[in-house]
């Protein structure tokens, strides 16, 4: 066999190991220095797809027109009562708006001054009529409460109403709702249990829309894309503000944080969660497998040192090539390690085989270089072209991964034929004491030769079955399904998604102006897949004259009631006790002798008021905290809604108008799906329906589905291109189309079998585990090149060879190490580990069973000088790991077909 550049590189390294070691260390140090000073990692997932595809252009146009809607964080405030939710949201929004270090904008999409005044106008005319009626009905109670918003005033207001019962102008049953509500809350206070009271809910029982228990704050945080979690500081600021404002369960309020920024940060936290365990399992699996492959700790050390050096150099080369790593391109690490381990194992196992035949270390390395030089070079070139096939795709993340991983293969090959031989010479590993190949596999070899046709039929049927299953392969385009469902941000989002009008899975369309936006909203709202379409005119209430007339009538009646000229000063504790006692007596008097539920409730409240009056001051303070703050919230809201006025597009508040009307006059339409917005089928149907009306639509449902198509097409495009490029390379080297097919057919087969297995176990392909397929391609191409080139060199009994040992342990090292990703707490990473294990298992089966059966006996040709047959292209080498025929002095005839 010719001695090519790889032989000379190995021979030079073996003769001057110290020089190579020093050069390797210098290269590693330079690479570390470069990587340390130039390292950049972006966690911005929007950078993973080319900005030149149509849907990204639509997305960019919307983001440019409305930049305040990008990179948002949503604070969800849930209260035990509507007043607690409103007060908590108002206080938290005010605190966050003042924090300019962490937040660029802070808005309340369902609250604030405008909606406090105009919110009632967006209700139906019947609801507005019911709301005003309930306020007017409550006027006898509202007057005293507004004049004296204290525990004393509440007791006095109830007493005033009881006076009306005593005079016959009202019935006790008319007061049953407030009496029961007050007794329930104050009874809990008296007995030391958590208590909450809602005046809004109390008045809403009389009619009108039920007040919400949830409020939202939409913030645009200051992000640090150089950090693994860009929004971590802003999220911490929200949590700190909520804690400082006592917005917690102990005070009847829950604050959750979700949105695209917290969800992304939470995903990285999940990745970090048990990374130590995963890393430890990976390292142990790799080291144990390497030891079983080489049976030498020194050889393991040499391989690991070579891989670590190569990884450092590849990182520096990758940064120089792409400047900034992204969340996909960092996957060059498992790709490099998996394929770098293969090169190291191939050389080391063959080195051991030569050592077993009696060669000294330098000679063993040279012989290994002669035998493996061409296969290693061809494998590295094929893998380089395979990864390079991703360059023309629109999937920027995988394109940059292809650049780094392809260059990494060249680095891995270069170090495997320079640094690794030098380390082996310096470490002086001992001579193997046992057969390097698998002599035990002789029966399998014979069985494969005897049953070759049946084996090929079995694999052919398996491939046919996998092809039949291909239409059932699921590609889960929903990125939410890759996240930890138990994460706080994910739980909050899942909760929001139950309300179709709060879901983030909305579509936005950029219209030419406000009139076009209104027309589009009206048209798309008629589709059955659409729950609601909102444009700027949606903030202009309908039936304004009729509603304003109702509100103005109520304002005339209630203005002095809600805004008294004189307000009572804060009461002393003695005055509060006196008021409670007076109302207690009045309740007992009114209920005396009346056999009704209302009377029973009145007597119960009288007892509770007596307990509160006779309790320590802290109990009355607690009662005041339960009743008075929500009273003030309710009174302020009642005052605000009576100030509603006519609204036009021109009089909308600037902060609201800016979210719907861009500075250049273009207008936004937001469209909400009908049904479960977390269901892929619902989202797909919703997206199709909207894009049928507005092809330029964008938003999360469009982005996720179009990204899925972009990613899937990128892999199809790259796969076809890689197949063509690698086929051409193999044909140029092998000069035989049949041998090219022998090399690539098992790779294609293992891919189909992997996809078929995914269907059978119900594992969808997603954005994370699809990264396993480039590794499958690289490892598969390398393995089958080794076997084909050994076969064409005349090797027989491939399963007994040192090559089979190297392939087996290379696959086990990669599979067991990166199969540890299956243990990750991150669902996407765990699915990647699962696919890696499945794909490598099929790659190994195809390499060790299908490939030998496909190849059959080595091709034989007649000698020019005689009629005896000999193996084609070269004489047999030591791929079997046994002594050569000349050394055994017993010639072995070539195998027959």
Coordinates of C-alpha atoms in Angstrom, one line a residue, residues 507-754:
X507 CA -51.3 36.2 14.8
X508 CA -50.6 39.7 13.9
X509 CA -51.1 41.4 10.5
X510 CA -49.6 44.7 9.4
X511 CA -52.2 46.7 7.4
X512 CA -51.6 49.8 5.3
X513 CA -53.7 52.0 7.6
X514 CA -56.3 52.0 10.4
X515 CA -59.2 51.7 8.0
X516 CA -57.6 48.7 6.2
X517 CA -57.0 47.2 9.7
X518 CA -60.6 47.6 10.7
X519 CA -61.8 46.0 7.4
X520 CA -59.3 43.1 7.8
X521 CA -60.4 42.5 11.4
X522 CA -64.0 42.4 10.4
X523 CA -63.3 40.0 7.6
X524 CA -61.0 37.6 9.4
X525 CA -63.3 37.5 12.5
X526 CA -65.9 35.7 10.5
X527 CA -63.7 32.6 10.1
X528 CA -64.8 29.8 12.4
X529 CA -61.2 29.2 13.5
X530 CA -61.0 32.8 14.9
X531 CA -62.2 33.8 18.3
X532 CA -61.6 37.5 18.0
X533 CA -59.7 40.1 15.9
X534 CA -58.6 43.4 17.4
X535 CA -57.5 46.6 15.7
X536 CA -57.2 50.1 16.9
X537 CA -60.9 50.7 16.3
X538 CA -61.6 47.9 18.8
X539 CA -60.7 50.4 21.5
X540 CA -63.5 52.7 20.4
X541 CA -66.7 51.4 22.2
X542 CA -69.9 50.7 20.3
X543 CA -73.3 52.3 21.3
X544 CA -71.5 55.2 23.0
X545 CA -74.5 57.6 23.2
X546 CA -76.7 55.1 24.9
X547 CA -74.1 53.9 27.3
X548 CA -72.9 57.4 28.1
X549 CA -76.5 58.4 28.8
X550 CA -76.8 55.6 31.4
X551 CA -73.5 56.5 33.0
X552 CA -74.4 60.2 33.1
X553 CA -77.7 59.5 34.8
X554 CA -75.9 57.4 37.4
X555 CA -73.3 60.1 37.8
X556 CA -76.0 62.7 38.6
X557 CA -77.4 60.4 41.3
X558 CA -74.1 59.2 42.7
X559 CA -71.7 62.1 42.4
X560 CA -72.2 63.6 45.9
X561 CA -72.6 60.1 47.3
X562 CA -69.1 59.0 46.1
X563 CA -67.5 62.4 46.5
X564 CA -68.8 63.8 49.8
X565 CA -67.8 67.4 50.8
X566 CA -66.7 66.2 54.3
X567 CA -65.0 63.0 55.2
X568 CA -64.8 61.7 58.7
X569 CA -61.3 61.7 60.3
X570 CA -59.7 58.3 61.1
X571 CA -61.5 56.7 64.1
X572 CA -59.9 55.9 67.4
X573 CA -60.1 52.3 68.6
X574 CA -62.7 53.2 71.1
X575 CA -64.9 54.7 68.4
X576 CA -64.5 51.6 66.3
X577 CA -65.5 49.4 69.2
X578 CA -68.5 51.6 69.9
X579 CA -69.6 51.4 66.3
X580 CA -69.2 47.6 66.2
X581 CA -71.2 47.2 69.5
X582 CA -74.0 49.5 68.2
X583 CA -74.3 47.6 64.9
X584 CA -74.3 44.3 66.9
X585 CA -77.2 45.4 69.0
X586 CA -79.1 46.7 66.0
X587 CA -78.6 43.3 64.2
X588 CA -79.9 41.4 67.2
X589 CA -82.9 43.7 67.5
X590 CA -83.8 43.5 63.8
X591 CA -83.5 39.7 63.8
X592 CA -85.2 39.1 67.1
X593 CA -88.2 36.8 66.7
X594 CA -87.9 36.4 62.9
X595 CA -87.7 32.8 61.8
X596 CA -85.9 33.2 58.5
X597 CA -82.5 32.5 57.0
X598 CA -81.8 36.2 56.7
X599 CA -82.5 36.6 60.4
X600 CA -80.2 33.7 61.2
X601 CA -77.5 35.3 59.2
X602 CA -78.0 38.6 60.9
X603 CA -77.7 37.0 64.4
X604 CA -74.5 35.2 63.3
X605 CA -73.0 38.6 62.2
X606 CA -74.0 40.2 65.4
X607 CA -72.1 37.5 67.3
X608 CA -69.1 38.0 65.1
X609 CA -69.1 41.7 65.6
X610 CA -69.3 41.2 69.3
X611 CA -66.2 38.9 69.1
X612 CA -64.3 41.5 67.1
X613 CA -65.2 44.3 69.5
X614 CA -64.1 42.3 72.5
X615 CA -60.9 41.0 70.9
X616 CA -57.5 42.6 71.2
X617 CA -56.6 45.6 69.0
X618 CA -54.7 43.5 66.5
X619 CA -57.8 41.6 65.6
X620 CA -59.6 44.8 64.8
X621 CA -56.6 46.0 62.8
X622 CA -56.7 42.8 60.9
X623 CA -60.4 43.2 60.2
X624 CA -59.7 46.8 59.0
X625 CA -57.0 45.4 56.6
X626 CA -59.5 42.9 55.2
X627 CA -62.3 45.3 54.6
X628 CA -61.0 48.9 54.1
X629 CA -58.3 48.6 51.3
X630 CA -60.7 46.8 48.9
X631 CA -63.3 49.4 49.8
X632 CA -61.1 52.2 48.7
X633 CA -60.3 50.3 45.5
X634 CA -63.9 49.8 44.8
X635 CA -64.8 53.4 45.5
X636 CA -62.1 54.7 43.2
X637 CA -63.2 52.4 40.4
X638 CA -66.8 53.5 40.9
X639 CA -65.8 57.2 40.7
X640 CA -63.6 56.5 37.6
X641 CA -66.3 54.7 35.6
X642 CA -68.8 57.5 36.1
X643 CA -66.3 59.8 34.4
X644 CA -66.4 57.9 31.1
X645 CA -66.6 60.0 28.0
X646 CA -66.9 59.7 24.2
X647 CA -63.9 58.1 22.5
X648 CA -62.6 58.6 19.0
X649 CA -59.5 57.3 17.2
X650 CA -57.9 60.7 17.8
X651 CA -58.6 60.8 21.5
X652 CA -57.1 57.4 22.3
X653 CA -54.3 57.6 24.8
X654 CA -50.9 57.7 23.0
X655 CA -49.6 54.6 24.8
X656 CA -52.6 52.6 23.6
X657 CA -52.6 54.0 20.1
X658 CA -48.9 53.3 19.7
X659 CA -49.5 49.6 20.1
X660 CA -51.9 49.5 17.2
X661 CA -50.9 52.4 14.9
X662 CA -47.3 52.8 13.8
X663 CA -45.6 56.2 13.3
X664 CA -45.7 55.7 9.5
X665 CA -49.5 55.1 9.6
X666 CA -49.5 51.3 9.2
X667 CA -51.8 49.5 11.6
X668 CA -51.7 46.2 13.5
X669 CA -54.4 43.6 13.7
X670 CA -54.2 40.9 16.4
X671 CA -56.1 37.7 15.8
X672 CA -56.9 35.1 18.5
X673 CA -57.5 31.4 17.9
X674 CA -60.7 29.6 18.8
X675 CA -60.2 26.4 20.8
X676 CA -57.2 25.0 22.6
X677 CA -54.3 27.2 21.4
X678 CA -51.7 24.7 22.8
X679 CA -52.9 22.0 20.3
X680 CA -50.8 21.7 17.2
X681 CA -53.8 20.8 15.0
X682 CA -55.8 23.8 16.2
X683 CA -52.8 26.2 15.6
X684 CA -52.2 24.7 12.1
X685 CA -55.9 25.1 11.2
X686 CA -56.0 28.6 12.7
X687 CA -52.8 29.7 10.8
X688 CA -54.1 28.4 7.5
X689 CA -57.4 30.2 7.9
X690 CA -55.8 33.6 8.7
X691 CA -53.1 33.3 6.0
X692 CA -55.8 32.5 3.5
X693 CA -57.1 36.0 4.2
X694 CA -53.8 37.7 5.0
X695 CA -50.8 35.9 3.5
X696 CA -48.4 38.4 5.2
X697 CA -49.6 37.4 8.7
X698 CA -46.9 36.8 11.4
X699 CA -46.8 35.9 15.0
X700 CA -45.9 32.9 17.2
X701 CA -48.1 30.3 15.4
X702 CA -46.8 31.4 12.0
X703 CA -43.2 31.5 13.2
X704 CA -43.2 28.1 14.8
X705 CA -44.8 26.4 11.8
X706 CA -42.7 28.2 9.2
X707 CA -39.6 27.6 11.3
X708 CA -40.5 23.9 11.3
X709 CA -40.8 23.9 7.5
X710 CA -37.5 25.9 7.2
X711 CA -35.7 23.4 9.4
X712 CA -37.2 20.3 7.8
X713 CA -36.4 21.6 4.3
X714 CA -32.9 22.5 5.4
X715 CA -32.2 18.9 6.5
X716 CA -33.8 17.5 3.3
X717 CA -31.8 20.0 1.1
X718 CA -28.6 19.4 3.0
X719 CA -29.2 15.6 3.1
X720 CA -29.6 15.4 -0.7
X721 CA -26.6 17.7 -1.3
X722 CA -24.5 15.7 1.1
X723 CA -25.5 12.5 -0.6
X724 CA -24.5 13.9 -4.0
X725 CA -21.2 15.4 -2.8
X726 CA -20.1 12.4 -0.8
X727 CA -21.1 10.1 -3.7
X728 CA -18.9 12.0 -6.1
X729 CA -16.0 12.0 -3.6
X730 CA -16.3 8.3 -3.1
X731 CA -16.6 7.6 -6.8
X732 CA -13.5 9.7 -7.5
X733 CA -11.6 7.7 -4.9
X734 CA -13.1 4.2 -5.3
X735 CA -13.7 4.4 -9.1
X736 CA -16.6 2.0 -8.7
X737 CA -20.3 2.9 -8.5
X738 CA -21.1 -0.4 -6.8
X739 CA -18.6 0.3 -4.0
X740 CA -20.0 3.8 -3.6
X741 CA -23.5 2.2 -3.2
X742 CA -22.0 -0.3 -0.7
X743 CA -20.7 2.6 1.4
X744 CA -23.8 4.8 1.4
X745 CA -26.7 2.2 1.3
X746 CA -26.2 1.3 5.0
X747 CA -26.1 5.0 6.0
X748 CA -29.4 5.5 4.3
X749 CA -30.8 2.3 5.8
X750 CA -29.8 3.3 9.3
X751 CA -31.5 6.7 8.8
X752 CA -34.8 5.1 7.7
X753 CA -34.6 2.6 10.5
X754 CA -34.1 5.4 13.0

